[in-house]
Amino acid sequence: MPTSKGCTVCLLRPFFEIEKFYPTAYKVVVDYRNWLVTQIHGLLLTVKPAALIEDAHMFLFAIDGAMVQLLSKEETDERDKLLDYFLRKLSEY
């Protein structure tokens, strides 16, 4: 349920609750995310040899946000624009 502090609190709360109540699951998620960042960094290095690990984190952050937006049921036009933009950028490489 949203609070006066905003949706950020709502989004982060389950993450910390998972760490507290399900430490093994939390470790799996953290390990997977670290592995994924490493894989993305490797792919970015093939396009830009000077790519930093921070670039991989930013790329994953952008993909996370895009997926949330694409999966939302609101603003279909925006989802279509986002998907078209993402596919167009992928085709540039």
PDB file of N, CA and C in Angstrom:
ATOM      1  N   MET A   1       0.845  -1.173   0.000  1.00  0.00           N
ATOM      2  CA  MET A   1       0.000   0.000   0.000  1.00  0.00           C
ATOM      3  C   MET A   1       0.889   1.235   0.000  1.00  0.00           C
ATOM      4  N   PRO A   2       0.653   2.203  -0.929  1.00  0.00           N
ATOM      5  CA  PRO A   2       1.478   3.396  -0.994  1.00  0.00           C
ATOM      6  C   PRO A   2       1.384   4.211   0.291  1.00  0.00           C
ATOM      7  N   THR A   3       2.468   4.839   0.637  1.00  0.00           N
ATOM      8  CA  THR A   3       2.498   5.702   1.808  1.00  0.00           C
ATOM      9  C   THR A   3       2.808   7.113   1.366  1.00  0.00           C
ATOM     10  N   SER A   4       2.811   8.025   2.310  1.00  0.00           N
ATOM     11  CA  SER A   4       3.132   9.409   1.977  1.00  0.00           C
ATOM     12  C   SER A   4       4.593   9.564   1.554  1.00  0.00           C
ATOM     13  N   LYS A   5       5.415   8.571   1.826  1.00  0.00           N
ATOM     14  CA  LYS A   5       6.825   8.636   1.441  1.00  0.00           C
ATOM     15  C   LYS A   5       7.029   8.316  -0.033  1.00  0.00           C
ATOM     16  N   GLY A   6       6.013   7.840  -0.707  1.00  0.00           N
ATOM     17  CA  GLY A   6       6.117   7.566  -2.129  1.00  0.00           C
ATOM     18  C   GLY A   6       6.257   6.087  -2.430  1.00  0.00           C
ATOM     19  N   CYS A   7       6.249   5.795  -3.706  1.00  0.00           N
ATOM     20  CA  CYS A   7       6.293   4.404  -4.156  1.00  0.00           C
ATOM     21  C   CYS A   7       7.649   3.757  -3.942  1.00  0.00           C
ATOM     22  N   THR A   8       8.703   4.543  -3.820  1.00  0.00           N
ATOM     23  CA  THR A   8      10.030   3.964  -3.626  1.00  0.00           C
ATOM     24  C   THR A   8      10.062   3.073  -2.400  1.00  0.00           C
ATOM     25  N   VAL A   9       9.421   3.512  -1.337  1.00  0.00           N
ATOM     26  CA  VAL A   9       9.373   2.720  -0.116  1.00  0.00           C
ATOM     27  C   VAL A   9       8.683   1.394  -0.400  1.00  0.00           C
ATOM     28  N   CYS A  10       7.610   1.429  -1.164  1.00  0.00           N
ATOM     29  CA  CYS A  10       6.865   0.212  -1.479  1.00  0.00           C
ATOM     30  C   CYS A  10       7.707  -0.761  -2.294  1.00  0.00           C
ATOM     31  N   LEU A  11       8.483  -0.242  -3.208  1.00  0.00           N
ATOM     32  CA  LEU A  11       9.277  -1.109  -4.067  1.00  0.00           C
ATOM     33  C   LEU A  11      10.453  -1.730  -3.331  1.00  0.00           C
ATOM     34  N   LEU A  12      11.049  -0.990  -2.406  1.00  0.00           N
ATOM     35  CA  LEU A  12      12.225  -1.490  -1.712  1.00  0.00           C
ATOM     36  C   LEU A  12      11.883  -2.375  -0.524  1.00  0.00           C
ATOM     37  N   ARG A  13      10.736  -2.176   0.061  1.00  0.00           N
ATOM     38  CA  ARG A  13      10.378  -2.933   1.257  1.00  0.00           C
ATOM     39  C   ARG A  13      10.414  -4.442   1.030  1.00  0.00           C
ATOM     40  N   PRO A  14       9.779  -4.963  -0.028  1.00  0.00           N
ATOM     41  CA  PRO A  14       9.839  -6.423  -0.227  1.00  0.00           C
ATOM     42  C   PRO A  14      11.262  -6.936  -0.389  1.00  0.00           C
ATOM     43  N   PHE A  15      12.113  -6.141  -1.010  1.00  0.00           N
ATOM     44  CA  PHE A  15      13.502  -6.548  -1.208  1.00  0.00           C
ATOM     45  C   PHE A  15      14.183  -6.784   0.134  1.00  0.00           C
ATOM     46  N   PHE A  16      13.996  -5.863   1.060  1.00  0.00           N
ATOM     47  CA  PHE A  16      14.626  -6.006   2.376  1.00  0.00           C
ATOM     48  C   PHE A  16      13.942  -7.076   3.219  1.00  0.00           C
ATOM     49  N   GLU A  17      12.643  -7.254   3.024  1.00  0.00           N
ATOM     50  CA  GLU A  17      11.946  -8.317   3.747  1.00  0.00           C
ATOM     51  C   GLU A  17      12.413  -9.684   3.273  1.00  0.00           C
ATOM     52  N   ILE A  18      12.667  -9.821   1.993  1.00  0.00           N
ATOM     53  CA  ILE A  18      13.185 -11.087   1.469  1.00  0.00           C
ATOM     54  C   ILE A  18      14.537 -11.387   2.099  1.00  0.00           C
ATOM     55  N   GLU A  19      15.383 -10.378   2.211  1.00  0.00           N
ATOM     56  CA  GLU A  19      16.700 -10.584   2.829  1.00  0.00           C
ATOM     57  C   GLU A  19      16.547 -11.056   4.277  1.00  0.00           C
ATOM     58  N   LYS A  20      15.599 -10.490   4.977  1.00  0.00           N
ATOM     59  CA  LYS A  20      15.417 -10.818   6.391  1.00  0.00           C
ATOM     60  C   LYS A  20      14.819 -12.206   6.595  1.00  0.00           C
ATOM     61  N   PHE A  21      13.779 -12.535   5.825  1.00  0.00           N
ATOM     62  CA  PHE A  21      13.046 -13.777   6.050  1.00  0.00           C
ATOM     63  C   PHE A  21      13.525 -14.951   5.198  1.00  0.00           C
ATOM     64  N   TYR A  22      14.139 -14.662   4.063  1.00  0.00           N
ATOM     65  CA  TYR A  22      14.592 -15.718   3.152  1.00  0.00           C
ATOM     66  C   TYR A  22      16.031 -15.441   2.721  1.00  0.00           C
ATOM     67  N   PRO A  23      16.978 -15.550   3.630  1.00  0.00           N
ATOM     68  CA  PRO A  23      18.361 -15.185   3.298  1.00  0.00           C
ATOM     69  C   PRO A  23      18.963 -16.009   2.164  1.00  0.00           C
ATOM     70  N   THR A  24      18.577 -17.267   2.042  1.00  0.00           N
ATOM     71  CA  THR A  24      19.115 -18.094   0.956  1.00  0.00           C
ATOM     72  C   THR A  24      18.608 -17.600  -0.395  1.00  0.00           C
ATOM     73  N   ALA A  25      17.317 -17.300  -0.476  1.00  0.00           N
ATOM     74  CA  ALA A  25      16.749 -16.774  -1.723  1.00  0.00           C
ATOM     75  C   ALA A  25      17.374 -15.424  -2.064  1.00  0.00           C
ATOM     76  N   TYR A  26      17.568 -14.613  -1.058  1.00  0.00           N
ATOM     77  CA  TYR A  26      18.183 -13.304  -1.264  1.00  0.00           C
ATOM     78  C   TYR A  26      19.586 -13.461  -1.846  1.00  0.00           C
ATOM     79  N   LYS A  27      20.356 -14.390  -1.313  1.00  0.00           N
ATOM     80  CA  LYS A  27      21.718 -14.622  -1.803  1.00  0.00           C
ATOM     81  C   LYS A  27      21.700 -15.076  -3.259  1.00  0.00           C
ATOM     82  N   VAL A  28      20.745 -15.936  -3.612  1.00  0.00           N
ATOM     83  CA  VAL A  28      20.626 -16.397  -4.998  1.00  0.00           C
ATOM     84  C   VAL A  28      20.343 -15.219  -5.921  1.00  0.00           C
ATOM     85  N   VAL A  29      19.437 -14.343  -5.509  1.00  0.00           N
ATOM     86  CA  VAL A  29      19.089 -13.182  -6.328  1.00  0.00           C
ATOM     87  C   VAL A  29      20.295 -12.256  -6.489  1.00  0.00           C
ATOM     88  N   VAL A  30      21.002 -11.992  -5.413  1.00  0.00           N
ATOM     89  CA  VAL A  30      22.176 -11.119  -5.474  1.00  0.00           C
ATOM     90  C   VAL A  30      23.263 -11.741  -6.349  1.00  0.00           C
ATOM     91  N   ASP A  31      23.497 -13.033  -6.176  1.00  0.00           N
ATOM     92  CA  ASP A  31      24.503 -13.715  -7.002  1.00  0.00           C
ATOM     93  C   ASP A  31      24.126 -13.677  -8.479  1.00  0.00           C
ATOM     94  N   TYR A  32      22.841 -13.902  -8.776  1.00  0.00           N
ATOM     95  CA  TYR A  32      22.380 -13.867 -10.164  1.00  0.00           C
ATOM     96  C   TYR A  32      22.561 -12.472 -10.750  1.00  0.00           C
ATOM     97  N   ARG A  33      22.198 -11.455  -9.993  1.00  0.00           N
ATOM     98  CA  ARG A  33      22.325 -10.084 -10.491  1.00  0.00           C
ATOM     99  C   ARG A  33      23.799  -9.735 -10.740  1.00  0.00           C
ATOM    100  N   ASN A  34      24.676 -10.153  -9.865  1.00  0.00           N
ATOM    101  CA  ASN A  34      26.109  -9.910 -10.073  1.00  0.00           C
ATOM    102  C   ASN A  34      26.615 -10.636 -11.317  1.00  0.00           C
ATOM    103  N   TRP A  35      26.169 -11.869 -11.507  1.00  0.00           N
ATOM    104  CA  TRP A  35      26.545 -12.623 -12.700  1.00  0.00           C
ATOM    105  C   TRP A  35      26.033 -11.909 -13.956  1.00  0.00           C
ATOM    106  N   LEU A  36      24.790 -11.437 -13.892  1.00  0.00           N
ATOM    107  CA  LEU A  36      24.193 -10.761 -15.040  1.00  0.00           C
ATOM    108  C   LEU A  36      24.950  -9.478 -15.379  1.00  0.00           C
ATOM    109  N   VAL A  37      25.328  -8.711 -14.381  1.00  0.00           N
ATOM    110  CA  VAL A  37      26.103  -7.486 -14.614  1.00  0.00           C
ATOM    111  C   VAL A  37      27.440  -7.829 -15.266  1.00  0.00           C
ATOM    112  N   THR A  38      28.068  -8.898 -14.814  1.00  0.00           N
ATOM    113  CA  THR A  38      29.339  -9.327 -15.405  1.00  0.00           C
ATOM    114  C   THR A  38      29.154  -9.707 -16.874  1.00  0.00           C
ATOM    115  N   GLN A  39      28.077 -10.417 -17.184  1.00  0.00           N
ATOM    116  CA  GLN A  39      27.803 -10.808 -18.570  1.00  0.00           C
ATOM    117  C   GLN A  39      27.530  -9.584 -19.440  1.00  0.00           C
ATOM    118  N   ILE A  40      26.733  -8.653 -18.922  1.00  0.00           N
ATOM    119  CA  ILE A  40      26.432  -7.424 -19.663  1.00  0.00           C
ATOM    120  C   ILE A  40      27.714  -6.632 -19.894  1.00  0.00           C
ATOM    121  N   HIS A  41      28.564  -6.563 -18.890  1.00  0.00           N
ATOM    122  CA  HIS A  41      29.833  -5.844 -19.037  1.00  0.00           C
ATOM    123  C   HIS A  41      30.668  -6.470 -20.152  1.00  0.00           C
ATOM    124  N   GLY A  42      30.710  -7.790 -20.184  1.00  0.00           N
ATOM    125  CA  GLY A  42      31.441  -8.471 -21.248  1.00  0.00           C
ATOM    126  C   GLY A  42      30.893  -8.137 -22.626  1.00  0.00           C
ATOM    127  N   LEU A  43      29.577  -8.077 -22.734  1.00  0.00           N
ATOM    128  CA  LEU A  43      28.962  -7.719 -24.016  1.00  0.00           C
ATOM    129  C   LEU A  43      29.239  -6.263 -24.381  1.00  0.00           C
ATOM    130  N   LEU A  44      29.170  -5.380 -23.391  1.00  0.00           N
ATOM    131  CA  LEU A  44      29.461  -3.971 -23.660  1.00  0.00           C
ATOM    132  C   LEU A  44      30.904  -3.775 -24.116  1.00  0.00           C
ATOM    133  N   LEU A  45      31.807  -4.573 -23.574  1.00  0.00           N
ATOM    134  CA  LEU A  45      33.215  -4.473 -23.977  1.00  0.00           C
ATOM    135  C   LEU A  45      33.414  -4.822 -25.447  1.00  0.00           C
ATOM    136  N   THR A  46      32.542  -5.655 -26.008  1.00  0.00           N
ATOM    137  CA  THR A  46      32.665  -5.990 -27.430  1.00  0.00           C
ATOM    138  C   THR A  46      32.266  -4.817 -28.314  1.00  0.00           C
ATOM    139  N   VAL A  47      31.435  -3.922 -27.778  1.00  0.00           N
ATOM    140  CA  VAL A  47      30.990  -2.752 -28.532  1.00  0.00           C
ATOM    141  C   VAL A  47      31.875  -1.548 -28.240  1.00  0.00           C
ATOM    142  N   LYS A  48      32.241  -1.407 -26.967  1.00  0.00           N
ATOM    143  CA  LYS A  48      33.052  -0.264 -26.528  1.00  0.00           C
ATOM    144  C   LYS A  48      34.131  -0.778 -25.583  1.00  0.00           C
ATOM    145  N   PRO A  49      35.353  -0.924 -26.064  1.00  0.00           N
ATOM    146  CA  PRO A  49      36.426  -1.501 -25.239  1.00  0.00           C
ATOM    147  C   PRO A  49      36.689  -0.769 -23.924  1.00  0.00           C
ATOM    148  N   ALA A  50      36.299   0.493 -23.829  1.00  0.00           N
ATOM    149  CA  ALA A  50      36.533   1.256 -22.599  1.00  0.00           C
ATOM    150  C   ALA A  50      35.340   1.203 -21.640  1.00  0.00           C
ATOM    151  N   ALA A  51      34.371   0.330 -21.905  1.00  0.00           N
ATOM    152  CA  ALA A  51      33.178   0.246 -21.055  1.00  0.00           C
ATOM    153  C   ALA A  51      33.559  -0.128 -19.628  1.00  0.00           C
ATOM    154  N   LEU A  52      32.917   0.521 -18.689  1.00  0.00           N
ATOM    155  CA  LEU A  52      33.164   0.274 -17.271  1.00  0.00           C
ATOM    156  C   LEU A  52      32.083  -0.634 -16.696  1.00  0.00           C
ATOM    157  N   ILE A  53      32.355  -1.223 -15.550  1.00  0.00           N
ATOM    158  CA  ILE A  53      31.355  -2.054 -14.881  1.00  0.00           C
ATOM    159  C   ILE A  53      30.141  -1.195 -14.509  1.00  0.00           C
ATOM    160  N   GLU A  54      30.377   0.089 -14.239  1.00  0.00           N
ATOM    161  CA  GLU A  54      29.277   0.999 -13.938  1.00  0.00           C
ATOM    162  C   GLU A  54      28.340   1.137 -15.132  1.00  0.00           C
ATOM    163  N   ASP A  55      28.891   1.066 -16.345  1.00  0.00           N
ATOM    164  CA  ASP A  55      28.062   1.105 -17.546  1.00  0.00           C
ATOM    165  C   ASP A  55      27.124  -0.097 -17.578  1.00  0.00           C
ATOM    166  N   ALA A  56      27.627  -1.244 -17.164  1.00  0.00           N
ATOM    167  CA  ALA A  56      26.798  -2.452 -17.129  1.00  0.00           C
ATOM    168  C   ALA A  56      25.690  -2.310 -16.097  1.00  0.00           C
ATOM    169  N   HIS A  57      26.015  -1.745 -14.941  1.00  0.00           N
ATOM    170  CA  HIS A  57      24.983  -1.509 -13.926  1.00  0.00           C
ATOM    171  C   HIS A  57      23.922  -0.548 -14.457  1.00  0.00           C
ATOM    172  N   MET A  58      24.346   0.515 -15.136  1.00  0.00           N
ATOM    173  CA  MET A  58      23.406   1.486 -15.683  1.00  0.00           C
ATOM    174  C   MET A  58      22.546   0.852 -16.768  1.00  0.00           C
ATOM    175  N   PHE A  59      23.151   0.025 -17.606  1.00  0.00           N
ATOM    176  CA  PHE A  59      22.407  -0.670 -18.653  1.00  0.00           C
ATOM    177  C   PHE A  59      21.334  -1.564 -18.033  1.00  0.00           C
ATOM    178  N   LEU A  60      21.702  -2.326 -17.014  1.00  0.00           N
ATOM    179  CA  LEU A  60      20.740  -3.202 -16.351  1.00  0.00           C
ATOM    180  C   LEU A  60      19.644  -2.393 -15.676  1.00  0.00           C
ATOM    181  N   PHE A  61      19.997  -1.268 -15.081  1.00  0.00           N
ATOM    182  CA  PHE A  61      19.020  -0.388 -14.458  1.00  0.00           C
ATOM    183  C   PHE A  61      18.016   0.107 -15.499  1.00  0.00           C
ATOM    184  N   ALA A  62      18.512   0.495 -16.673  1.00  0.00           N
ATOM    185  CA  ALA A  62      17.631   0.961 -17.744  1.00  0.00           C
ATOM    186  C   ALA A  62      16.717  -0.156 -18.233  1.00  0.00           C
ATOM    187  N   ILE A  63      17.250  -1.362 -18.375  1.00  0.00           N
ATOM    188  CA  ILE A  63      16.439  -2.500 -18.810  1.00  0.00           C
ATOM    189  C   ILE A  63      15.384  -2.835 -17.762  1.00  0.00           C
ATOM    190  N   ASP A  64      15.766  -2.806 -16.480  1.00  0.00           N
ATOM    191  CA  ASP A  64      14.792  -3.046 -15.407  1.00  0.00           C
ATOM    192  C   ASP A  64      13.631  -2.067 -15.503  1.00  0.00           C
ATOM    193  N   GLY A  65      13.958  -0.793 -15.648  1.00  0.00           N
ATOM    194  CA  GLY A  65      12.921   0.232 -15.749  1.00  0.00           C
ATOM    195  C   GLY A  65      12.066   0.061 -16.987  1.00  0.00           C
ATOM    196  N   ALA A  66      12.709  -0.283 -18.097  1.00  0.00           N
ATOM    197  CA  ALA A  66      11.965  -0.494 -19.339  1.00  0.00           C
ATOM    198  C   ALA A  66      11.015  -1.675 -19.212  1.00  0.00           C
ATOM    199  N   MET A  67      11.467  -2.741 -18.572  1.00  0.00           N
ATOM    200  CA  MET A  67      10.609  -3.920 -18.408  1.00  0.00           C
ATOM    201  C   MET A  67       9.406  -3.598 -17.529  1.00  0.00           C
ATOM    202  N   VAL A  68       9.620  -2.852 -16.468  1.00  0.00           N
ATOM    203  CA  VAL A  68       8.503  -2.459 -15.605  1.00  0.00           C
ATOM    204  C   VAL A  68       7.512  -1.633 -16.401  1.00  0.00           C
ATOM    205  N   GLN A  69       8.017  -0.701 -17.195  1.00  0.00           N
ATOM    206  CA  GLN A  69       7.133   0.139 -17.987  1.00  0.00           C
ATOM    207  C   GLN A  69       6.423  -0.676 -19.063  1.00  0.00           C
ATOM    208  N   LEU A  70       7.124  -1.578 -19.721  1.00  0.00           N
ATOM    209  CA  LEU A  70       6.501  -2.392 -20.762  1.00  0.00           C
ATOM    210  C   LEU A  70       5.434  -3.320 -20.202  1.00  0.00           C
ATOM    211  N   LEU A  71       5.616  -3.780 -18.979  1.00  0.00           N
ATOM    212  CA  LEU A  71       4.661  -4.704 -18.375  1.00  0.00           C
ATOM    213  C   LEU A  71       3.490  -4.006 -17.705  1.00  0.00           C
ATOM    214  N   SER A  72       3.557  -2.683 -17.568  1.00  0.00           N
ATOM    215  CA  SER A  72       2.448  -1.969 -16.944  1.00  0.00           C
ATOM    216  C   SER A  72       1.249  -1.989 -17.888  1.00  0.00           C
ATOM    217  N   LYS A  73       0.078  -1.889 -17.319  1.00  0.00           N
ATOM    218  CA  LYS A  73      -1.141  -1.953 -18.127  1.00  0.00           C
ATOM    219  C   LYS A  73      -1.576  -0.579 -18.607  1.00  0.00           C
ATOM    220  N   GLU A  74      -0.895   0.444 -18.164  1.00  0.00           N
ATOM    221  CA  GLU A  74      -1.279   1.804 -18.516  1.00  0.00           C
ATOM    222  C   GLU A  74      -0.387   2.355 -19.620  1.00  0.00           C
ATOM    223  N   GLU A  75      -0.916   3.355 -20.316  1.00  0.00           N
ATOM    224  CA  GLU A  75      -0.168   4.089 -21.331  1.00  0.00           C
ATOM    225  C   GLU A  75       0.439   3.177 -22.390  1.00  0.00           C
ATOM    226  N   THR A  76      -0.414   2.495 -23.114  1.00  0.00           N
ATOM    227  CA  THR A  76       0.028   1.585 -24.170  1.00  0.00           C
ATOM    228  C   THR A  76       0.903   2.291 -25.196  1.00  0.00           C
ATOM    229  N   ASP A  77       0.545   3.532 -25.538  1.00  0.00           N
ATOM    230  CA  ASP A  77       1.334   4.266 -26.528  1.00  0.00           C
ATOM    231  C   ASP A  77       2.779   4.428 -26.079  1.00  0.00           C
ATOM    232  N   GLU A  78       2.984   4.694 -24.804  1.00  0.00           N
ATOM    233  CA  GLU A  78       4.337   4.851 -24.286  1.00  0.00           C
ATOM    234  C   GLU A  78       5.102   3.533 -24.345  1.00  0.00           C
ATOM    235  N   ARG A  79       4.428   2.428 -24.070  1.00  0.00           N
ATOM    236  CA  ARG A  79       5.093   1.128 -24.130  1.00  0.00           C
ATOM    237  C   ARG A  79       5.548   0.836 -25.546  1.00  0.00           C
ATOM    238  N   ASP A  80       4.694   1.124 -26.509  1.00  0.00           N
ATOM    239  CA  ASP A  80       5.054   0.896 -27.907  1.00  0.00           C
ATOM    240  C   ASP A  80       6.248   1.757 -28.316  1.00  0.00           C
ATOM    241  N   LYS A  81       6.245   3.011 -27.894  1.00  0.00           N
ATOM    242  CA  LYS A  81       7.360   3.906 -28.210  1.00  0.00           C
ATOM    243  C   LYS A  81       8.657   3.391 -27.589  1.00  0.00           C
ATOM    244  N   LEU A  82       8.574   2.946 -26.351  1.00  0.00           N
ATOM    245  CA  LEU A  82       9.766   2.450 -25.659  1.00  0.00           C
ATOM    246  C   LEU A  82      10.319   1.206 -26.344  1.00  0.00           C
ATOM    247  N   LEU A  83       9.450   0.274 -26.692  1.00  0.00           N
ATOM    248  CA  LEU A  83       9.896  -0.943 -27.363  1.00  0.00           C
ATOM    249  C   LEU A  83      10.502  -0.616 -28.723  1.00  0.00           C
ATOM    250  N   ASP A  84       9.857   0.260 -29.484  1.00  0.00           N
ATOM    251  CA  ASP A  84      10.393   0.658 -30.784  1.00  0.00           C
ATOM    252  C   ASP A  84      11.764   1.311 -30.644  1.00  0.00           C
ATOM    253  N   TYR A  85      11.912   2.193 -29.655  1.00  0.00           N
ATOM    254  CA  TYR A  85      13.195   2.860 -29.424  1.00  0.00           C
ATOM    255  C   TYR A  85      14.276   1.845 -29.069  1.00  0.00           C
ATOM    256  N   PHE A  86      13.958   0.930 -28.170  1.00  0.00           N
ATOM    257  CA  PHE A  86      14.916  -0.076 -27.730  1.00  0.00           C
ATOM    258  C   PHE A  86      15.357  -0.949 -28.903  1.00  0.00           C
ATOM    259  N   LEU A  87      14.411  -1.410 -29.712  1.00  0.00           N
ATOM    260  CA  LEU A  87      14.746  -2.254 -30.862  1.00  0.00           C
ATOM    261  C   LEU A  87      15.543  -1.478 -31.907  1.00  0.00           C
ATOM    262  N   ARG A  88      15.209  -0.215 -32.093  1.00  0.00           N
ATOM    263  CA  ARG A  88      15.946   0.617 -33.044  1.00  0.00           C
ATOM    264  C   ARG A  88      17.400   0.797 -32.591  1.00  0.00           C
ATOM    265  N   LYS A  89      17.600   1.030 -31.293  1.00  0.00           N
ATOM    266  CA  LYS A  89      18.961   1.194 -30.766  1.00  0.00           C
ATOM    267  C   LYS A  89      19.757  -0.104 -30.880  1.00  0.00           C
ATOM    268  N   LEU A  90      19.104  -1.229 -30.655  1.00  0.00           N
ATOM    269  CA  LEU A  90      19.796  -2.509 -30.798  1.00  0.00           C
ATOM    270  C   LEU A  90      20.243  -2.739 -32.235  1.00  0.00           C
ATOM    271  N   SER A  91      19.422  -2.319 -33.186  1.00  0.00           N
ATOM    272  CA  SER A  91      19.759  -2.548 -34.590  1.00  0.00           C
ATOM    273  C   SER A  91      20.892  -1.638 -35.072  1.00  0.00           C
ATOM    274  N   GLU A  92      21.202  -0.579 -34.325  1.00  0.00           N
ATOM    275  CA  GLU A  92      22.295   0.321 -34.710  1.00  0.00           C
ATOM    276  C   GLU A  92      23.657  -0.335 -34.546  1.00  0.00           C
ATOM    277  N   TYR A  93      23.740  -1.360 -33.710  1.00  0.00           N
ATOM    278  CA  TYR A  93      25.032  -2.003 -33.450  1.00  0.00           C
ATOM    279  C   TYR A  93      25.155  -3.186 -34.318  1.00  0.00           C
TER     280      TYR A  93
END
